[in-house]
Amino acid sequence: MADIVVKTVNLTKEYVIGIRKKTRVLALDHLDIEINKGETFGLLGPNGSGKTTTLKLLLDFISPSQGQGWVLGKRLGNIEAKNRIGYLSEVSYLYSYLTAWELLDFCGSLFGIASIERKRRIDKILDLVGLAEKAHVRLSSYSKGMLQRAALAQTLINDPDLLLLDEPTSGLDPIGQREMRDVFLKLREQGKTLFLCSHQLSEAELICDRIGILHKGRLSKIGKLDDLLTMKHAVKIKATNIDKETNDKLNKIIEISIVEDEADKGMLEISLDEHLVNDVIDVLRSNNSRILSIMPTKRSLEEIFVEAVEN
Ligand SMILES: Nc1ncnc2c1ncn2[C@@H]1O[C@H](COP(=O)(O)OP(=O)(O)OP(=O)(O)O)[C@@H](O)[C@H]1O
Ligand SMILES: [Mg+2]
């Protein structure tokens, strides 16, 4: 279990709303996951699918209705483990009259970090998140992107091993999203484990090693991003210089349509089952066509997400 940073078994949360007439909401339904040290894991899902509930359970902000979980090898709620977590919540409320430096200094003192060590860490963290130059400017004058990076900086003051990030780039423009992503990649290089909740599929695709898709509290898919995106037994071939004779021969193996325009005369791009690949390549080579690429066919994360949610 040493290398497993987060583990849940049957973790379930049912909210009960109302005093007289009670309504039950099953927010998380028997979640089983294991996240390894150094991994960047993305928990994806539509609104209301249970992502924030999962984080709140891992943080021991709320108690499970059923099941159990471990963080950094300790049972949920263990203080020692909590001290090694950094949490960026969905909505950050920062004291706008403080500067980023003062904010981090305040948070560091809450962790009981000595003043000299705090100073050393603050300079390093502000540099990492790209706020060194604005360190002594009040947060009230920060842009949304800068505020989000300040919030992220705050989560790093205790030098956490595990980062729980809830929709960290929501509402940011493409540049702001990229700046945040760059920081995540640097944190990953430092060996930290990142647990990211998001519905921004492109972001997950760019930084996650593994993803899980939640739908109505149930984990409907989990796996390595590469494995999920690669279609089994399907290959994509791209070739050019396809003349009429080659076209006819290929059509006997698989139905194709050649794209003809001025730039790409006789360009072929097909996805086919892997057992046909050798035959197609033989035809292309014997007719002097130029093979540009042969690659496993990839699906988009959006297709996988929609499939998981619709199923
Ligand atoms: N405190 C609460 N009391 C009652 N129901 C709640 C509470 N918090 C969340 N829920 C319900 O639990 C379900 C899961 O909510 P949760 O906030 O975990 O979803 P989410 O995936 O984080 O959604 P979003 O993408 O909108 O942030 C929803 O149906 C929500 O209405
Ligand atoms: Mg949420």
CSV table of C-alpha atoms and ligand atoms in Angstrom, one decimal:
chain,number,residue,atom,x,y,z
A,1,MET,CA,0.0,0.0,0.0
A,2,ALA,CA,3.1,2.3,0.3
A,3,ASP,CA,2.7,3.5,-3.3
A,4,ILE,CA,-1.0,3.9,-3.1
A,5,VAL,CA,-1.8,7.5,-2.2
A,6,VAL,CA,-5.6,7.4,-2.4
A,7,LYS,CA,-7.7,4.3,-2.0
A,8,THR,CA,-11.5,4.0,-1.6
A,9,VAL,CA,-13.6,0.9,-1.1
A,10,ASN,CA,-17.4,1.2,-1.6
A,11,LEU,CA,-17.2,4.8,-0.6
A,12,THR,CA,-20.8,6.1,-0.6
A,13,LYS,CA,-22.4,9.3,0.3
A,14,GLU,CA,-26.1,9.9,0.6
A,15,TYR,CA,-27.3,13.4,1.5
A,16,VAL,CA,-30.6,13.7,3.3
A,17,ILE,CA,-32.4,16.9,2.7
A,18,GLY,CA,-35.4,18.3,4.5
A,19,ILE,CA,-36.6,17.9,8.1
A,20,ARG,CA,-40.1,16.4,8.0
A,21,LYS,CA,-40.2,15.2,4.4
A,22,LYS,CA,-36.8,13.7,3.9
A,23,THR,CA,-35.4,13.5,0.4
A,24,ARG,CA,-32.3,11.3,-0.2
A,25,VAL,CA,-29.7,12.2,-2.8
A,26,LEU,CA,-27.2,9.4,-3.6
A,27,ALA,CA,-24.2,11.7,-4.5
A,28,LEU,CA,-21.6,8.9,-4.5
A,29,ASP,CA,-22.4,5.3,-5.1
A,30,HIS,CA,-19.8,2.7,-4.0
A,31,LEU,CA,-16.7,4.3,-5.4
A,32,ASP,CA,-13.6,2.0,-5.7
A,33,ILE,CA,-10.4,3.7,-6.8
A,34,GLU,CA,-6.7,3.5,-6.2
A,35,ILE,CA,-4.4,6.3,-7.1
A,36,ASN,CA,-0.6,5.7,-7.2
A,37,LYS,CA,2.2,7.9,-6.0
A,38,GLY,CA,3.3,10.5,-8.6
A,39,GLU,CA,0.2,9.9,-10.7
A,40,THR,CA,-2.0,12.6,-12.2
A,41,PHE,CA,-5.5,11.3,-12.0
A,42,GLY,CA,-8.5,13.1,-13.5
A,43,LEU,CA,-12.0,12.5,-12.1
A,44,LEU,CA,-14.3,13.7,-14.8
A,45,GLY,CA,-18.1,13.9,-14.8
A,46,PRO,CA,-21.0,16.2,-15.7
A,47,ASN,CA,-22.4,18.7,-13.2
A,48,GLY,CA,-23.8,17.0,-10.1
A,49,SER,CA,-22.0,13.7,-10.8
A,50,GLY,CA,-20.3,13.6,-7.4
A,51,LYS,CA,-16.8,14.9,-8.0
A,52,THR,CA,-16.8,17.5,-5.2
A,53,THR,CA,-18.5,15.1,-2.9
A,54,THR,CA,-15.6,12.7,-3.5
A,55,LEU,CA,-13.0,15.3,-2.6
A,56,LYS,CA,-14.9,16.4,0.5
A,57,LEU,CA,-15.0,12.7,1.7
A,58,LEU,CA,-11.3,12.4,1.1
A,59,LEU,CA,-10.7,15.5,3.1
A,60,ASP,CA,-13.0,14.3,5.9
A,61,PHE,CA,-15.2,17.5,5.5
A,62,ILE,CA,-18.1,15.1,5.4
A,63,SER,CA,-18.5,11.5,6.5
A,64,PRO,CA,-19.3,8.6,4.3
A,65,SER,CA,-22.7,6.9,4.5
A,66,GLN,CA,-21.0,3.6,3.7
A,67,GLY,CA,-17.6,2.3,2.7
A,68,GLN,CA,-14.1,3.5,3.6
A,69,GLY,CA,-11.1,5.3,2.3
A,70,TRP,CA,-7.4,5.8,2.9
A,71,VAL,CA,-5.2,8.8,2.1
A,72,LEU,CA,-1.4,8.6,2.2
A,73,GLY,CA,-1.8,5.2,3.9
A,74,LYS,CA,-4.0,6.5,6.7
A,75,ARG,CA,-7.7,6.2,7.3
A,76,LEU,CA,-9.8,9.2,6.2
A,77,GLY,CA,-9.6,12.0,8.8
A,78,ASN,CA,-6.1,11.2,10.0
A,79,ILE,CA,-4.5,14.5,11.0
A,80,GLU,CA,-1.0,13.4,9.9
A,81,ALA,CA,-2.3,12.6,6.5
A,82,LYS,CA,-4.4,15.8,6.3
A,83,ASN,CA,-1.2,17.8,6.9
A,84,ARG,CA,0.3,16.4,3.7
A,85,ILE,CA,-2.7,17.3,1.5
A,86,GLY,CA,-3.1,20.5,-0.5
A,87,TYR,CA,-6.7,21.4,-1.5
A,88,LEU,CA,-7.9,23.9,-4.1
A,89,SER,CA,-11.6,24.2,-3.7
A,90,GLU,CA,-14.1,24.8,-6.5
A,91,VAL,CA,-14.5,28.5,-5.4
A,92,SER,CA,-11.7,30.1,-3.5
A,93,TYR,CA,-12.4,32.9,-1.1
A,94,LEU,CA,-9.2,34.9,-0.5
A,95,TYR,CA,-8.7,37.9,1.7
A,96,SER,CA,-8.6,40.6,-0.9
A,97,TYR,CA,-6.8,43.2,1.3
A,98,LEU,CA,-3.8,40.9,1.7
A,99,THR,CA,-1.0,40.6,-0.8
A,100,ALA,CA,-0.1,37.2,-2.1
A,101,TRP,CA,3.0,37.2,0.1
A,102,GLU,CA,0.9,38.0,3.2
A,103,LEU,CA,-1.7,35.4,2.3
A,104,LEU,CA,1.0,32.7,2.1
A,105,ASP,CA,2.6,33.9,5.2
A,106,PHE,CA,-0.7,33.7,7.1
A,107,CYS,CA,-1.4,30.2,5.8
A,108,GLY,CA,2.1,29.1,6.6
A,109,SER,CA,1.7,30.3,10.2
A,110,LEU,CA,-1.5,28.3,10.5
A,111,PHE,CA,0.5,25.2,9.6
A,112,GLY,CA,3.0,26.2,12.3
A,113,ILE,CA,5.9,26.6,9.8
A,114,ALA,CA,8.7,28.7,11.3
A,115,SER,CA,9.2,32.2,10.0
A,116,ILE,CA,12.6,31.7,8.2
A,117,GLU,CA,11.3,28.5,6.5
A,118,ARG,CA,8.0,30.3,5.6
A,119,LYS,CA,10.0,33.0,3.9
A,120,ARG,CA,12.0,30.5,1.9
A,121,ARG,CA,8.9,28.6,0.8
A,122,ILE,CA,6.9,31.7,-0.1
A,123,ASP,CA,9.5,33.0,-2.5
A,124,LYS,CA,9.9,29.6,-4.1
A,125,ILE,CA,6.1,29.0,-4.5
A,126,LEU,CA,5.4,32.5,-5.8
A,127,ASP,CA,8.1,32.0,-8.4
A,128,LEU,CA,6.6,28.6,-9.3
A,129,VAL,CA,3.1,30.0,-9.9
A,130,GLY,CA,4.5,33.0,-11.7
A,131,LEU,CA,3.4,35.6,-9.1
A,132,ALA,CA,6.9,36.6,-7.9
A,133,GLU,CA,6.6,40.1,-9.4
A,134,LYS,CA,3.2,40.7,-7.9
A,135,ALA,CA,4.1,39.3,-4.5
A,136,HIS,CA,3.5,42.6,-2.7
A,137,VAL,CA,0.4,43.7,-4.6
A,138,ARG,CA,-3.0,43.4,-2.9
A,139,LEU,CA,-5.2,40.5,-4.2
A,140,SER,CA,-8.0,43.0,-4.8
A,141,SER,CA,-6.2,44.2,-7.9
A,142,TYR,CA,-5.4,40.6,-9.3
A,143,SER,CA,-7.1,39.3,-12.4
A,144,LYS,CA,-9.1,36.0,-12.2
A,145,GLY,CA,-6.2,34.0,-13.5
A,146,MET,CA,-3.8,35.6,-11.0
A,147,LEU,CA,-6.2,34.9,-8.2
A,148,GLN,CA,-6.5,31.3,-9.1
A,149,ARG,CA,-2.7,31.0,-9.1
A,150,ALA,CA,-2.6,32.7,-5.7
A,151,ALA,CA,-5.2,30.1,-4.5
A,152,LEU,CA,-3.0,27.4,-5.9
A,153,ALA,CA,0.1,28.9,-4.2
A,154,GLN,CA,-1.8,28.8,-0.9
A,155,THR,CA,-2.4,25.1,-1.3
A,156,LEU,CA,1.3,24.5,-1.7
A,157,ILE,CA,2.6,26.2,1.5
A,158,ASN,CA,2.7,22.9,3.5
A,159,ASP,CA,4.6,21.2,0.7
A,160,PRO,CA,1.9,18.6,0.2
A,161,ASP,CA,2.4,15.2,-1.3
A,162,LEU,CA,-1.1,15.0,-2.6
A,163,LEU,CA,-3.0,17.8,-4.3
A,164,LEU,CA,-6.8,17.7,-4.5
A,165,LEU,CA,-7.8,20.2,-7.2
A,166,ASP,CA,-11.5,20.9,-7.8
A,167,GLU,CA,-12.1,22.5,-11.2
A,168,PRO,CA,-8.9,24.4,-11.0
A,169,THR,CA,-9.1,26.1,-14.4
A,170,SER,CA,-12.9,26.7,-14.5
A,171,GLY,CA,-13.7,30.2,-15.8
A,172,LEU,CA,-10.1,31.0,-16.9
A,173,ASP,CA,-9.2,32.0,-20.5
A,174,PRO,CA,-7.0,29.8,-22.6
A,175,ILE,CA,-3.8,31.6,-21.5
A,176,GLY,CA,-4.9,31.4,-17.8
A,177,GLN,CA,-5.7,27.7,-18.2
A,178,ARG,CA,-2.3,27.1,-19.8
A,179,GLU,CA,-0.5,28.9,-17.0
A,180,MET,CA,-2.2,26.7,-14.4
A,181,ARG,CA,-1.5,23.6,-16.5
A,182,ASP,CA,2.2,24.5,-16.6
A,183,VAL,CA,2.3,24.7,-12.8
A,184,PHE,CA,0.6,21.3,-12.6
A,185,LEU,CA,3.2,19.8,-14.8
A,186,LYS,CA,6.0,21.2,-12.7
A,187,LEU,CA,4.3,19.8,-9.6
A,188,ARG,CA,4.1,16.5,-11.2
A,189,GLU,CA,7.8,16.7,-12.1
A,190,GLN,CA,8.5,17.2,-8.3
A,191,GLY,CA,6.8,13.8,-7.7
A,192,LYS,CA,3.5,15.1,-6.3
A,193,THR,CA,0.3,13.2,-6.8
A,194,LEU,CA,-2.4,15.2,-8.4
A,195,PHE,CA,-6.1,14.3,-8.1
A,196,LEU,CA,-8.0,16.6,-10.4
A,197,CYS,CA,-11.7,17.0,-10.8
A,198,SER,CA,-12.9,18.6,-14.0
A,199,HIS,CA,-15.3,18.6,-16.8
A,200,GLN,CA,-12.8,20.3,-19.1
A,201,LEU,CA,-11.9,17.3,-21.2
A,202,SER,CA,-9.1,19.0,-23.2
A,203,GLU,CA,-7.3,19.8,-19.9
A,204,ALA,CA,-7.6,16.2,-18.6
A,205,GLU,CA,-6.4,14.9,-22.0
A,206,LEU,CA,-3.3,17.1,-21.7
A,207,ILE,CA,-2.2,16.4,-18.2
A,208,CYS,CA,-3.7,13.2,-16.8
A,209,ASP,CA,-2.1,9.7,-16.8
A,210,ARG,CA,-5.4,8.1,-15.9
A,211,ILE,CA,-9.0,9.2,-15.8
A,212,GLY,CA,-12.2,8.0,-14.2
A,213,ILE,CA,-15.6,9.1,-15.4
A,214,LEU,CA,-18.3,9.6,-12.8
A,215,HIS,CA,-22.0,9.7,-13.7
A,216,LYS,CA,-24.8,10.1,-11.2
A,217,GLY,CA,-22.3,9.1,-8.4
A,218,ARG,CA,-21.2,5.9,-10.2
A,219,LEU,CA,-17.8,5.4,-11.7
A,220,SER,CA,-18.7,4.3,-15.2
A,221,LYS,CA,-15.2,4.1,-16.7
A,222,ILE,CA,-11.6,4.1,-15.4
A,223,GLY,CA,-8.3,3.6,-17.2
A,224,LYS,CA,-5.1,4.9,-18.6
A,225,LEU,CA,-5.9,7.7,-20.9
A,226,ASP,CA,-3.9,6.2,-23.7
A,227,ASP,CA,-5.7,2.8,-23.4
A,228,LEU,CA,-9.1,4.5,-23.4
A,229,LEU,CA,-8.3,6.6,-26.4
A,230,THR,CA,-6.8,3.9,-28.5
A,231,MET,CA,-9.3,1.8,-30.4
A,232,LYS,CA,-8.5,-1.8,-30.1
A,233,HIS,CA,-7.5,-3.4,-33.4
A,234,ALA,CA,-8.1,-0.3,-35.5
A,235,VAL,CA,-5.3,1.4,-37.5
A,236,LYS,CA,-5.3,4.6,-39.5
A,237,ILE,CA,-3.2,4.8,-42.7
A,238,LYS,CA,-2.4,8.0,-44.5
A,239,ALA,CA,-0.9,7.8,-48.0
A,240,THR,CA,-0.6,9.9,-51.1
A,241,ASN,CA,0.0,9.5,-54.8
A,242,ILE,CA,-3.0,7.1,-55.2
A,243,ASP,CA,-3.7,6.6,-58.9
A,244,LYS,CA,-6.8,5.0,-60.5
A,245,GLU,CA,-5.2,1.5,-60.6
A,246,THR,CA,-4.2,1.6,-56.9
A,247,ASN,CA,-7.6,2.9,-56.1
A,248,ASP,CA,-9.3,-0.1,-57.8
A,249,LYS,CA,-7.0,-2.6,-56.1
A,250,LEU,CA,-7.6,-1.1,-52.7
A,251,ASN,CA,-11.3,-1.1,-53.2
A,252,LYS,CA,-11.2,-4.9,-53.5
A,253,ILE,CA,-9.8,-5.0,-50.0
A,254,ILE,CA,-11.7,-2.2,-48.3
A,255,GLU,CA,-14.1,0.5,-49.5
A,256,ILE,CA,-12.2,3.7,-49.8
A,257,SER,CA,-12.7,7.2,-51.2
A,258,ILE,CA,-9.7,9.3,-52.4
A,259,VAL,CA,-9.5,13.0,-51.6
A,260,GLU,CA,-8.4,14.9,-54.6
A,261,ASP,CA,-7.4,18.5,-54.4
A,262,GLU,CA,-4.5,20.5,-55.8
A,263,ALA,CA,-2.2,20.2,-52.8
A,264,ASP,CA,-2.9,16.6,-52.0
A,265,LYS,CA,-3.5,14.8,-55.3
A,266,GLY,CA,-4.7,11.3,-54.6
A,267,MET,CA,-4.6,11.5,-50.8
A,268,LEU,CA,-5.9,8.5,-48.8
A,269,GLU,CA,-6.8,8.5,-45.1
A,270,ILE,CA,-8.5,5.3,-43.9
A,271,SER,CA,-9.2,3.6,-40.6
A,272,LEU,CA,-9.3,-0.2,-41.0
A,273,ASP,CA,-9.1,-3.3,-38.9
A,274,GLU,CA,-5.5,-4.4,-38.2
A,275,HIS,CA,-5.9,-7.7,-40.1
A,276,LEU,CA,-6.2,-5.8,-43.4
A,277,VAL,CA,-3.1,-3.6,-42.8
A,278,ASN,CA,-0.5,-5.8,-44.5
A,279,ASP,CA,-2.7,-6.2,-47.7
A,280,VAL,CA,-3.3,-2.5,-48.0
A,281,ILE,CA,0.4,-1.7,-47.5
A,282,ASP,CA,1.4,-4.3,-50.1
A,283,VAL,CA,-0.9,-2.6,-52.7
A,284,LEU,CA,0.4,0.9,-51.8
A,285,ARG,CA,4.0,-0.1,-52.1
A,286,SER,CA,3.7,-2.1,-55.3
A,287,ASN,CA,2.0,0.9,-56.9
A,288,ASN,CA,4.6,3.5,-55.7
A,289,SER,CA,2.1,5.3,-53.5
A,290,ARG,CA,3.7,7.2,-50.6
A,291,ILE,CA,2.8,6.1,-47.1
A,292,LEU,CA,2.8,9.1,-44.8
A,293,SER,CA,1.8,7.4,-41.5
A,294,ILE,CA,0.4,4.3,-40.0
A,295,MET,CA,-1.0,4.8,-36.5
A,296,PRO,CA,-3.4,3.2,-34.1
A,297,THR,CA,-6.8,4.9,-34.4
A,298,LYS,CA,-7.6,7.2,-31.5
A,299,ARG,CA,-11.0,8.2,-30.3
A,300,SER,CA,-11.6,11.6,-28.7
A,301,LEU,CA,-12.0,11.9,-25.0
A,302,GLU,CA,-15.3,13.6,-25.7
A,303,GLU,CA,-16.6,10.4,-27.4
A,304,ILE,CA,-15.6,8.3,-24.4
A,305,PHE,CA,-17.1,10.8,-22.0
A,306,VAL,CA,-20.4,11.0,-23.9
A,307,GLU,CA,-20.5,7.2,-24.2
A,308,ALA,CA,-19.9,6.7,-20.5
A,309,VAL,CA,-22.5,9.2,-19.5
A,310,GLU,CA,-25.2,8.0,-22.0
A,311,ASN,CA,-24.7,4.4,-21.1
B,1,LIG,N1,-24.7,19.5,1.0
B,1,LIG,C1,-25.5,18.8,0.1
B,1,LIG,N2,-26.8,18.5,0.5
B,1,LIG,C2,-27.6,17.9,-0.4
B,1,LIG,N3,-27.2,17.5,-1.6
B,1,LIG,C3,-26.0,17.8,-2.0
B,1,LIG,C4,-25.1,18.5,-1.2
B,1,LIG,N4,-23.9,18.6,-1.9
B,1,LIG,C5,-24.1,18.0,-3.1
B,1,LIG,N5,-25.3,17.5,-3.2
B,1,LIG,C6,-25.9,16.8,-4.3
B,1,LIG,O1,-25.0,15.7,-4.6
B,1,LIG,C7,-24.8,15.5,-6.0
B,1,LIG,C8,-23.4,15.6,-6.3
B,1,LIG,O2,-22.9,16.9,-6.1
B,1,LIG,P1,-21.4,17.3,-6.3
B,1,LIG,O3,-21.3,18.7,-5.9
B,1,LIG,O4,-20.5,16.3,-5.6
B,1,LIG,O5,-21.2,17.2,-7.9
B,1,LIG,P2,-20.1,17.7,-8.8
B,1,LIG,O6,-19.7,16.6,-9.7
B,1,LIG,O7,-19.0,18.3,-8.1
B,1,LIG,O8,-20.8,18.8,-9.7
B,1,LIG,P3,-20.2,20.2,-10.4
B,1,LIG,O9,-19.5,19.8,-11.6
B,1,LIG,O10,-21.5,21.0,-10.7
B,1,LIG,O11,-19.3,20.9,-9.4
B,1,LIG,C9,-25.7,16.5,-6.6
B,1,LIG,O12,-26.9,16.0,-7.0
B,1,LIG,C10,-25.9,17.6,-5.6
B,1,LIG,O13,-27.1,18.3,-5.7
B,2,MG,MG,-18.1,20.2,-8.0
